[in-house]
């Protein structure tokens, strides 16, 4: 492969990543997972020690010009304001080489499970990745009981990544959640179905005790649904492009 071809492929890869990351921001807003707050990132395809994340902006307003490149310490050369909690992304990418995308959200059905004894678990096949009880990060254990609950430093980001361990989703007590994936589309899928599963589980618990997916069922459903993510992404993207981009003029 000559250098010109390599450069063209690199540029194409970055161009695709930028377009997909804009769509991911709009999809997550359109699906009610992000609102004015929360953020989504992807590891740079051409630089695994870098990640792409919007500047400090409401997700529905993100365009390609708003996407910045960060190193894993959460630093960027761009002078524009950045998200306070960018350390969530950098520290998880450091700890989990398998993770290629991250969604941090405050989706409303998920937050209650961060403050009660009932663990968030899969009650439906679309959320088989939640078959194991979802861990909860307690920020008081890291920086005491007088914080604003935000991940403002590399140290608190490291503690959060440790709590996440090898899980696909982590709850943050009284704050929100983190969903990680082996691709941007995988992380978006998990963030959306974490919210849907939380709503469904809460509804089921009001009727009685729940029958949860076994770990084996979870593994099988993840294998099946991973092959169907493009189908979901396509309809989510079409809806977001119609509604969000129309609203943006």
PDB file of C-alpha atoms in Angstrom:
ATOM      1  CA  UNK A   1       0.000   0.000   0.000  1.00  0.00           C
ATOM      2  CA  UNK A   2       1.499   3.369  -0.972  1.00  0.00           C
ATOM      3  CA  UNK A   3       1.466   6.365   1.373  1.00  0.00           C
ATOM      4  CA  UNK A   4      -1.215   8.146  -0.666  1.00  0.00           C
ATOM      5  CA  UNK A   5      -3.596   5.209  -0.342  1.00  0.00           C
ATOM      6  CA  UNK A   6      -2.897   4.922   3.372  1.00  0.00           C
ATOM      7  CA  UNK A   7      -3.606   8.629   3.879  1.00  0.00           C
ATOM      8  CA  UNK A   8      -6.848   8.397   1.875  1.00  0.00           C
ATOM      9  CA  UNK A   9      -8.029   5.432   3.974  1.00  0.00           C
ATOM     10  CA  UNK A  10      -7.115   7.257   7.199  1.00  0.00           C
ATOM     11  CA  UNK A  11      -9.012  10.368   6.107  1.00  0.00           C
ATOM     12  CA  UNK A  12     -12.028   8.309   5.077  1.00  0.00           C
ATOM     13  CA  UNK A  13     -12.015   6.528   8.428  1.00  0.00           C
ATOM     14  CA  UNK A  14     -11.905   9.831  10.321  1.00  0.00           C
ATOM     15  CA  UNK A  15     -14.636  11.289   8.113  1.00  0.00           C
ATOM     16  CA  UNK A  16     -16.904   8.302   8.791  1.00  0.00           C
ATOM     17  CA  UNK A  17     -16.196   8.503  12.514  1.00  0.00           C
ATOM     18  CA  UNK A  18     -17.087  12.197  12.629  1.00  0.00           C
ATOM     19  CA  UNK A  19     -20.350  11.663  10.749  1.00  0.00           C
ATOM     20  CA  UNK A  20     -21.308   8.695  12.942  1.00  0.00           C
ATOM     21  CA  UNK A  21     -20.464  10.581  16.140  1.00  0.00           C
ATOM     22  CA  UNK A  22     -22.721  13.471  15.113  1.00  0.00           C
ATOM     23  CA  UNK A  23     -25.497  10.972  14.367  1.00  0.00           C
ATOM     24  CA  UNK A  24     -24.895   9.280  17.737  1.00  0.00           C
ATOM     25  CA  UNK A  25     -25.364  12.572  19.589  1.00  0.00           C
ATOM     26  CA  UNK A  26     -28.600  13.260  17.712  1.00  0.00           C
ATOM     27  CA  UNK A  27     -29.906   9.692  18.075  1.00  0.00           C
ATOM     28  CA  UNK A  28     -29.339   9.638  21.839  1.00  0.00           C
ATOM     29  CA  UNK A  29     -31.157  12.955  22.200  1.00  0.00           C
ATOM     30  CA  UNK A  30     -34.008  11.808  19.950  1.00  0.00           C
ATOM     31  CA  UNK A  31     -34.378   8.585  21.939  1.00  0.00           C
ATOM     32  CA  UNK A  32     -34.560  10.428  25.277  1.00  0.00           C
ATOM     33  CA  UNK A  33     -31.247   9.129  26.639  1.00  0.00           C
ATOM     34  CA  UNK A  34     -29.425  12.486  26.464  1.00  0.00           C
ATOM     35  CA  UNK A  35     -31.029  15.881  26.926  1.00  0.00           C
ATOM     36  CA  UNK A  36     -29.158  19.161  27.344  1.00  0.00           C
ATOM     37  CA  UNK A  37     -26.514  17.140  29.194  1.00  0.00           C
ATOM     38  CA  UNK A  38     -24.568  13.915  28.784  1.00  0.00           C
ATOM     39  CA  UNK A  39     -22.076  13.016  26.065  1.00  0.00           C
ATOM     40  CA  UNK A  40     -20.858  10.284  23.741  1.00  0.00           C
ATOM     41  CA  UNK A  41     -17.330   9.582  22.506  1.00  0.00           C
ATOM     42  CA  UNK A  42     -15.489   7.180  20.233  1.00  0.00           C
ATOM     43  CA  UNK A  43     -11.877   6.053  20.228  1.00  0.00           C
ATOM     44  CA  UNK A  44     -10.054   7.475  17.202  1.00  0.00           C
ATOM     45  CA  UNK A  45      -9.631   4.771  14.559  1.00  0.00           C
ATOM     46  CA  UNK A  46      -6.236   6.041  13.483  1.00  0.00           C
ATOM     47  CA  UNK A  47      -4.966   6.786  17.029  1.00  0.00           C
ATOM     48  CA  UNK A  48      -6.066   4.360  19.768  1.00  0.00           C
ATOM     49  CA  UNK A  49      -4.486   6.721  22.313  1.00  0.00           C
ATOM     50  CA  UNK A  50      -6.938   9.471  21.305  1.00  0.00           C
ATOM     51  CA  UNK A  51     -10.700   9.836  21.471  1.00  0.00           C
ATOM     52  CA  UNK A  52     -13.247  12.052  19.746  1.00  0.00           C
ATOM     53  CA  UNK A  53     -15.798  14.011  21.779  1.00  0.00           C
ATOM     54  CA  UNK A  54     -17.809  17.151  21.192  1.00  0.00           C
ATOM     55  CA  UNK A  55     -16.910  20.479  22.738  1.00  0.00           C
ATOM     56  CA  UNK A  56     -19.133  21.533  25.641  1.00  0.00           C
ATOM     57  CA  UNK A  57     -22.454  21.605  23.822  1.00  0.00           C
ATOM     58  CA  UNK A  58     -25.954  20.149  24.082  1.00  0.00           C
ATOM     59  CA  UNK A  59     -25.940  16.860  22.113  1.00  0.00           C
ATOM     60  CA  UNK A  60     -28.774  17.837  19.761  1.00  0.00           C
ATOM     61  CA  UNK A  61     -26.724  20.810  18.544  1.00  0.00           C
ATOM     62  CA  UNK A  62     -23.494  18.924  17.798  1.00  0.00           C
ATOM     63  CA  UNK A  63     -22.092  19.163  14.264  1.00  0.00           C
ATOM     64  CA  UNK A  64     -18.847  17.819  12.798  1.00  0.00           C
ATOM     65  CA  UNK A  65     -17.134  21.152  13.448  1.00  0.00           C
ATOM     66  CA  UNK A  66     -17.810  20.683  17.165  1.00  0.00           C
ATOM     67  CA  UNK A  67     -15.931  17.386  17.484  1.00  0.00           C
ATOM     68  CA  UNK A  68     -12.550  17.647  19.222  1.00  0.00           C
ATOM     69  CA  UNK A  69      -9.693  15.169  19.580  1.00  0.00           C
ATOM     70  CA  UNK A  70      -8.474  14.402  23.114  1.00  0.00           C
ATOM     71  CA  UNK A  71      -5.588  12.385  24.492  1.00  0.00           C
ATOM     72  CA  UNK A  72      -6.426   9.840  27.184  1.00  0.00           C
ATOM     73  CA  UNK A  73      -5.637  12.385  29.909  1.00  0.00           C
ATOM     74  CA  UNK A  74      -8.592  14.434  28.672  1.00  0.00           C
ATOM     75  CA  UNK A  75      -6.435  17.125  27.059  1.00  0.00           C
ATOM     76  CA  UNK A  76      -7.070  18.823  23.707  1.00  0.00           C
ATOM     77  CA  UNK A  77      -5.285  21.532  21.758  1.00  0.00           C
ATOM     78  CA  UNK A  78      -8.610  23.129  20.831  1.00  0.00           C
ATOM     79  CA  UNK A  79      -9.248  26.254  22.955  1.00  0.00           C
ATOM     80  CA  UNK A  80     -13.032  25.904  23.025  1.00  0.00           C
ATOM     81  CA  UNK A  81     -14.791  24.932  26.297  1.00  0.00           C
ATOM     82  CA  UNK A  82     -14.894  21.179  26.964  1.00  0.00           C
ATOM     83  CA  UNK A  83     -17.084  18.876  29.023  1.00  0.00           C
ATOM     84  CA  UNK A  84     -16.255  18.815  32.731  1.00  0.00           C
ATOM     85  CA  UNK A  85     -16.539  15.016  32.815  1.00  0.00           C
ATOM     86  CA  UNK A  86     -14.273  14.174  29.886  1.00  0.00           C
ATOM     87  CA  UNK A  87     -12.219  12.146  32.386  1.00  0.00           C
ATOM     88  CA  UNK A  88     -14.945   9.484  32.304  1.00  0.00           C
ATOM     89  CA  UNK A  89     -13.976   8.769  28.724  1.00  0.00           C
ATOM     90  CA  UNK A  90     -10.197   9.004  28.952  1.00  0.00           C
ATOM     91  CA  UNK A  91      -9.860   6.813  32.027  1.00  0.00           C
ATOM     92  CA  UNK A  92     -12.181   4.099  30.714  1.00  0.00           C
ATOM     93  CA  UNK A  93     -10.283   4.018  27.416  1.00  0.00           C
ATOM     94  CA  UNK A  94      -7.052   3.636  29.390  1.00  0.00           C
ATOM     95  CA  UNK A  95      -8.432   0.780  31.496  1.00  0.00           C
ATOM     96  CA  UNK A  96     -10.390  -1.034  28.775  1.00  0.00           C
ATOM     97  CA  UNK A  97      -8.564  -1.515  25.447  1.00  0.00           C
ATOM     98  CA  UNK A  98     -11.639  -3.387  24.189  1.00  0.00           C
ATOM     99  CA  UNK A  99     -13.850  -0.309  24.575  1.00  0.00           C
ATOM    100  CA  UNK A 100     -14.197   1.758  21.404  1.00  0.00           C
ATOM    101  CA  UNK A 101     -17.088   4.025  22.431  1.00  0.00           C
ATOM    102  CA  UNK A 102     -18.678   5.410  25.600  1.00  0.00           C
ATOM    103  CA  UNK A 103     -22.024   7.034  26.420  1.00  0.00           C
ATOM    104  CA  UNK A 104     -22.512   8.966  29.662  1.00  0.00           C
ATOM    105  CA  UNK A 105     -26.147   9.827  30.317  1.00  0.00           C
ATOM    106  CA  UNK A 106     -28.645  10.782  33.004  1.00  0.00           C
ATOM    107  CA  UNK A 107     -31.536   8.891  31.423  1.00  0.00           C
ATOM    108  CA  UNK A 108     -34.533   9.157  33.761  1.00  0.00           C
ATOM    109  CA  UNK A 109     -35.588   5.519  34.154  1.00  0.00           C
ATOM    110  CA  UNK A 110     -32.023   4.439  34.950  1.00  0.00           C
ATOM    111  CA  UNK A 111     -31.177   6.895  37.744  1.00  0.00           C
ATOM    112  CA  UNK A 112     -33.639   5.353  40.287  1.00  0.00           C
ATOM    113  CA  UNK A 113     -31.757   2.047  40.096  1.00  0.00           C
ATOM    114  CA  UNK A 114     -28.604   3.880  41.215  1.00  0.00           C
ATOM    115  CA  UNK A 115     -30.150   4.815  44.581  1.00  0.00           C
ATOM    116  CA  UNK A 116     -32.067   1.658  45.615  1.00  0.00           C
ATOM    117  CA  UNK A 117     -31.087  -1.853  46.669  1.00  0.00           C
ATOM    118  CA  UNK A 118     -32.765  -3.474  43.652  1.00  0.00           C
ATOM    119  CA  UNK A 119     -30.080  -4.088  40.995  1.00  0.00           C
ATOM    120  CA  UNK A 120     -30.661  -3.219  37.365  1.00  0.00           C
ATOM    121  CA  UNK A 121     -30.870  -6.532  35.473  1.00  0.00           C
ATOM    122  CA  UNK A 122     -32.060  -7.783  32.111  1.00  0.00           C
ATOM    123  CA  UNK A 123     -35.771  -8.551  31.915  1.00  0.00           C
ATOM    124  CA  UNK A 124     -35.918  -8.582  28.110  1.00  0.00           C
ATOM    125  CA  UNK A 125     -33.850 -10.146  25.366  1.00  0.00           C
ATOM    126  CA  UNK A 126     -32.946  -6.792  23.806  1.00  0.00           C
ATOM    127  CA  UNK A 127     -30.998  -5.966  26.970  1.00  0.00           C
ATOM    128  CA  UNK A 128     -29.231  -9.287  27.461  1.00  0.00           C
ATOM    129  CA  UNK A 129     -25.987  -7.417  28.100  1.00  0.00           C
ATOM    130  CA  UNK A 130     -27.489  -6.556  31.525  1.00  0.00           C
ATOM    131  CA  UNK A 131     -27.871 -10.204  32.555  1.00  0.00           C
ATOM    132  CA  UNK A 132     -25.420  -9.732  35.422  1.00  0.00           C
ATOM    133  CA  UNK A 133     -26.456  -7.228  38.139  1.00  0.00           C
ATOM    134  CA  UNK A 134     -25.225  -3.789  37.073  1.00  0.00           C
ATOM    135  CA  UNK A 135     -22.542  -2.325  39.387  1.00  0.00           C
ATOM    136  CA  UNK A 136     -23.031   1.068  41.067  1.00  0.00           C
ATOM    137  CA  UNK A 137     -20.263   3.631  41.491  1.00  0.00           C
ATOM    138  CA  UNK A 138     -20.364   5.435  44.839  1.00  0.00           C
ATOM    139  CA  UNK A 139     -18.457   8.689  44.503  1.00  0.00           C
ATOM    140  CA  UNK A 140     -18.521   9.267  48.284  1.00  0.00           C
ATOM    141  CA  UNK A 141     -16.017   6.449  48.616  1.00  0.00           C
ATOM    142  CA  UNK A 142     -13.599   8.454  46.469  1.00  0.00           C
ATOM    143  CA  UNK A 143     -14.015  12.142  47.293  1.00  0.00           C
ATOM    144  CA  UNK A 144     -16.269  12.268  50.353  1.00  0.00           C
ATOM    145  CA  UNK A 145     -19.856  13.318  50.929  1.00  0.00           C
ATOM    146  CA  UNK A 146     -19.740  16.975  49.851  1.00  0.00           C
ATOM    147  CA  UNK A 147     -19.098  16.701  46.091  1.00  0.00           C
ATOM    148  CA  UNK A 148     -21.312  17.711  43.192  1.00  0.00           C
ATOM    149  CA  UNK A 149     -21.222  14.026  42.077  1.00  0.00           C
ATOM    150  CA  UNK A 150     -19.348  14.911  38.872  1.00  0.00           C
ATOM    151  CA  UNK A 151     -16.228  13.162  37.570  1.00  0.00           C
ATOM    152  CA  UNK A 152     -14.010  16.244  37.412  1.00  0.00           C
ATOM    153  CA  UNK A 153     -10.554  14.687  37.763  1.00  0.00           C
ATOM    154  CA  UNK A 154      -8.449  11.849  36.409  1.00  0.00           C
ATOM    155  CA  UNK A 155      -8.403  10.316  39.891  1.00  0.00           C
ATOM    156  CA  UNK A 156     -12.183  10.072  40.134  1.00  0.00           C
ATOM    157  CA  UNK A 157     -12.271   8.850  36.533  1.00  0.00           C
ATOM    158  CA  UNK A 158      -9.837   6.078  37.433  1.00  0.00           C
ATOM    159  CA  UNK A 159     -12.023   5.046  40.368  1.00  0.00           C
ATOM    160  CA  UNK A 160     -15.079   4.961  38.113  1.00  0.00           C
ATOM    161  CA  UNK A 161     -13.226   2.826  35.547  1.00  0.00           C
ATOM    162  CA  UNK A 162     -12.229   0.438  38.340  1.00  0.00           C
ATOM    163  CA  UNK A 163     -15.872   0.102  39.398  1.00  0.00           C
ATOM    164  CA  UNK A 164     -16.906  -0.520  35.805  1.00  0.00           C
ATOM    165  CA  UNK A 165     -14.329  -3.330  35.562  1.00  0.00           C
ATOM    166  CA  UNK A 166     -15.454  -5.576  32.660  1.00  0.00           C
ATOM    167  CA  UNK A 167     -19.139  -4.625  32.809  1.00  0.00           C
ATOM    168  CA  UNK A 168     -20.962  -3.126  29.805  1.00  0.00           C
ATOM    169  CA  UNK A 169     -22.838  -0.612  31.971  1.00  0.00           C
ATOM    170  CA  UNK A 170     -22.130   1.169  35.246  1.00  0.00           C
ATOM    171  CA  UNK A 171     -24.600   3.158  37.333  1.00  0.00           C
ATOM    172  CA  UNK A 172     -23.427   6.318  39.088  1.00  0.00           C
ATOM    173  CA  UNK A 173     -25.269   6.839  42.356  1.00  0.00           C
ATOM    174  CA  UNK A 174     -27.667   9.774  42.138  1.00  0.00           C
ATOM    175  CA  UNK A 175     -26.151  10.843  38.844  1.00  0.00           C
ATOM    176  CA  UNK A 176     -26.597   8.597  35.814  1.00  0.00           C
ATOM    177  CA  UNK A 177     -24.802   5.829  33.995  1.00  0.00           C
ATOM    178  CA  UNK A 178     -22.043   4.865  31.608  1.00  0.00           C
ATOM    179  CA  UNK A 179     -22.498   2.415  28.731  1.00  0.00           C
ATOM    180  CA  UNK A 180     -19.500   1.120  26.799  1.00  0.00           C
ATOM    181  CA  UNK A 181     -19.265  -0.815  23.558  1.00  0.00           C
ATOM    182  CA  UNK A 182     -16.967  -2.480  21.079  1.00  0.00           C
ATOM    183  CA  UNK A 183     -18.170   0.069  18.519  1.00  0.00           C
ATOM    184  CA  UNK A 184     -19.992   3.391  18.572  1.00  0.00           C
ATOM    185  CA  UNK A 185     -23.199   1.733  17.403  1.00  0.00           C
ATOM    186  CA  UNK A 186     -22.850  -0.925  20.104  1.00  0.00           C
ATOM    187  CA  UNK A 187     -22.486   1.696  22.854  1.00  0.00           C
ATOM    188  CA  UNK A 188     -25.468   3.680  21.531  1.00  0.00           C
ATOM    189  CA  UNK A 189     -27.569   0.502  21.381  1.00  0.00           C
ATOM    190  CA  UNK A 190     -26.640  -0.353  24.969  1.00  0.00           C
ATOM    191  CA  UNK A 191     -27.400   3.145  26.259  1.00  0.00           C
ATOM    192  CA  UNK A 192     -30.830   3.125  24.635  1.00  0.00           C
ATOM    193  CA  UNK A 193     -31.778  -0.364  25.767  1.00  0.00           C
ATOM    194  CA  UNK A 194     -30.472   0.272  29.273  1.00  0.00           C
ATOM    195  CA  UNK A 195     -33.086   3.016  29.522  1.00  0.00           C
ATOM    196  CA  UNK A 196     -35.795   0.817  27.962  1.00  0.00           C
ATOM    197  CA  UNK A 197     -34.945  -2.132  30.218  1.00  0.00           C
ATOM    198  CA  UNK A 198     -34.996   0.117  33.312  1.00  0.00           C
ATOM    199  CA  UNK A 199     -38.511   1.292  32.445  1.00  0.00           C
ATOM    200  CA  UNK A 200     -39.647  -2.276  31.777  1.00  0.00           C
ATOM    201  CA  UNK A 201     -38.070  -3.657  34.946  1.00  0.00           C
ATOM    202  CA  UNK A 202     -39.652  -0.933  37.083  1.00  0.00           C
ATOM    203  CA  UNK A 203     -43.054  -1.670  35.522  1.00  0.00           C
ATOM    204  CA  UNK A 204     -42.630  -5.394  36.138  1.00  0.00           C
ATOM    205  CA  UNK A 205     -41.629  -4.878  39.758  1.00  0.00           C
ATOM    206  CA  UNK A 206     -44.852  -2.976  40.366  1.00  0.00           C
ATOM    207  CA  UNK A 207     -46.741  -6.104  39.291  1.00  0.00           C
ATOM    208  CA  UNK A 208     -44.691  -8.580  41.319  1.00  0.00           C
ATOM    209  CA  UNK A 209     -41.320 -10.297  41.433  1.00  0.00           C
ATOM    210  CA  UNK A 210     -39.237 -10.441  38.235  1.00  0.00           C
ATOM    211  CA  UNK A 211     -37.868 -13.354  36.272  1.00  0.00           C
ATOM    212  CA  UNK A 212     -34.513 -12.157  34.994  1.00  0.00           C
ATOM    213  CA  UNK A 213     -32.453 -13.478  32.116  1.00  0.00           C
ATOM    214  CA  UNK A 214     -29.785 -15.952  33.133  1.00  0.00           C
ATOM    215  CA  UNK A 215     -26.180 -15.154  32.282  1.00  0.00           C
ATOM    216  CA  UNK A 216     -26.330 -17.855  29.607  1.00  0.00           C
ATOM    217  CA  UNK A 217     -29.448 -16.304  28.081  1.00  0.00           C
ATOM    218  CA  UNK A 218     -27.752 -12.932  28.226  1.00  0.00           C
ATOM    219  CA  UNK A 219     -24.711 -14.235  26.367  1.00  0.00           C
ATOM    220  CA  UNK A 220     -26.902 -15.832  23.691  1.00  0.00           C
ATOM    221  CA  UNK A 221     -29.058 -12.742  23.189  1.00  0.00           C
ATOM    222  CA  UNK A 222     -26.011 -10.458  22.941  1.00  0.00           C
ATOM    223  CA  UNK A 223     -24.613 -12.684  20.220  1.00  0.00           C
ATOM    224  CA  UNK A 224     -27.889 -12.492  18.302  1.00  0.00           C
ATOM    225  CA  UNK A 225     -28.593  -8.798  18.765  1.00  0.00           C
ATOM    226  CA  UNK A 226     -25.074  -7.679  17.798  1.00  0.00           C
ATOM    227  CA  UNK A 227     -25.842  -8.900  14.301  1.00  0.00           C
ATOM    228  CA  UNK A 228     -28.960  -6.696  14.232  1.00  0.00           C
ATOM    229  CA  UNK A 229     -27.513  -3.379  15.457  1.00  0.00           C
ATOM    230  CA  UNK A 230     -27.298  -1.925  11.945  1.00  0.00           C
ATOM    231  CA  UNK A 231     -31.058  -2.414  11.613  1.00  0.00           C
ATOM    232  CA  UNK A 232     -31.675  -0.411  14.781  1.00  0.00           C
ATOM    233  CA  UNK A 233     -29.062   2.223  13.936  1.00  0.00           C
ATOM    234  CA  UNK A 234     -30.650   2.820  10.533  1.00  0.00           C
ATOM    235  CA  UNK A 235     -34.110   3.641  11.851  1.00  0.00           C
ATOM    236  CA  UNK A 236     -32.767   5.647  14.807  1.00  0.00           C
ATOM    237  CA  UNK A 237     -30.543   7.681  12.479  1.00  0.00           C
ATOM    238  CA  UNK A 238     -33.380   8.323  10.021  1.00  0.00           C
ATOM    239  CA  UNK A 239     -35.641   9.550  12.818  1.00  0.00           C
ATOM    240  CA  UNK A 240     -32.962  11.738  14.361  1.00  0.00           C
ATOM    241  CA  UNK A 241     -31.989  13.265  11.030  1.00  0.00           C
ATOM    242  CA  UNK A 242     -35.625  14.104  10.349  1.00  0.00           C
ATOM    243  CA  UNK A 243     -36.508  15.500  13.770  1.00  0.00           C
ATOM    244  CA  UNK A 244     -33.275  16.857  15.249  1.00  0.00           C
ATOM    245  CA  UNK A 245     -31.810  18.343  12.102  1.00  0.00           C
ATOM    246  CA  UNK A 246     -35.185  19.882  11.177  1.00  0.00           C
ATOM    247  CA  UNK A 247     -35.322  21.495  14.630  1.00  0.00           C
ATOM    248  CA  UNK A 248     -31.793  22.848  14.104  1.00  0.00           C
ATOM    249  CA  UNK A 249     -32.878  24.508  10.889  1.00  0.00           C
TER     250      UNK A 249
END
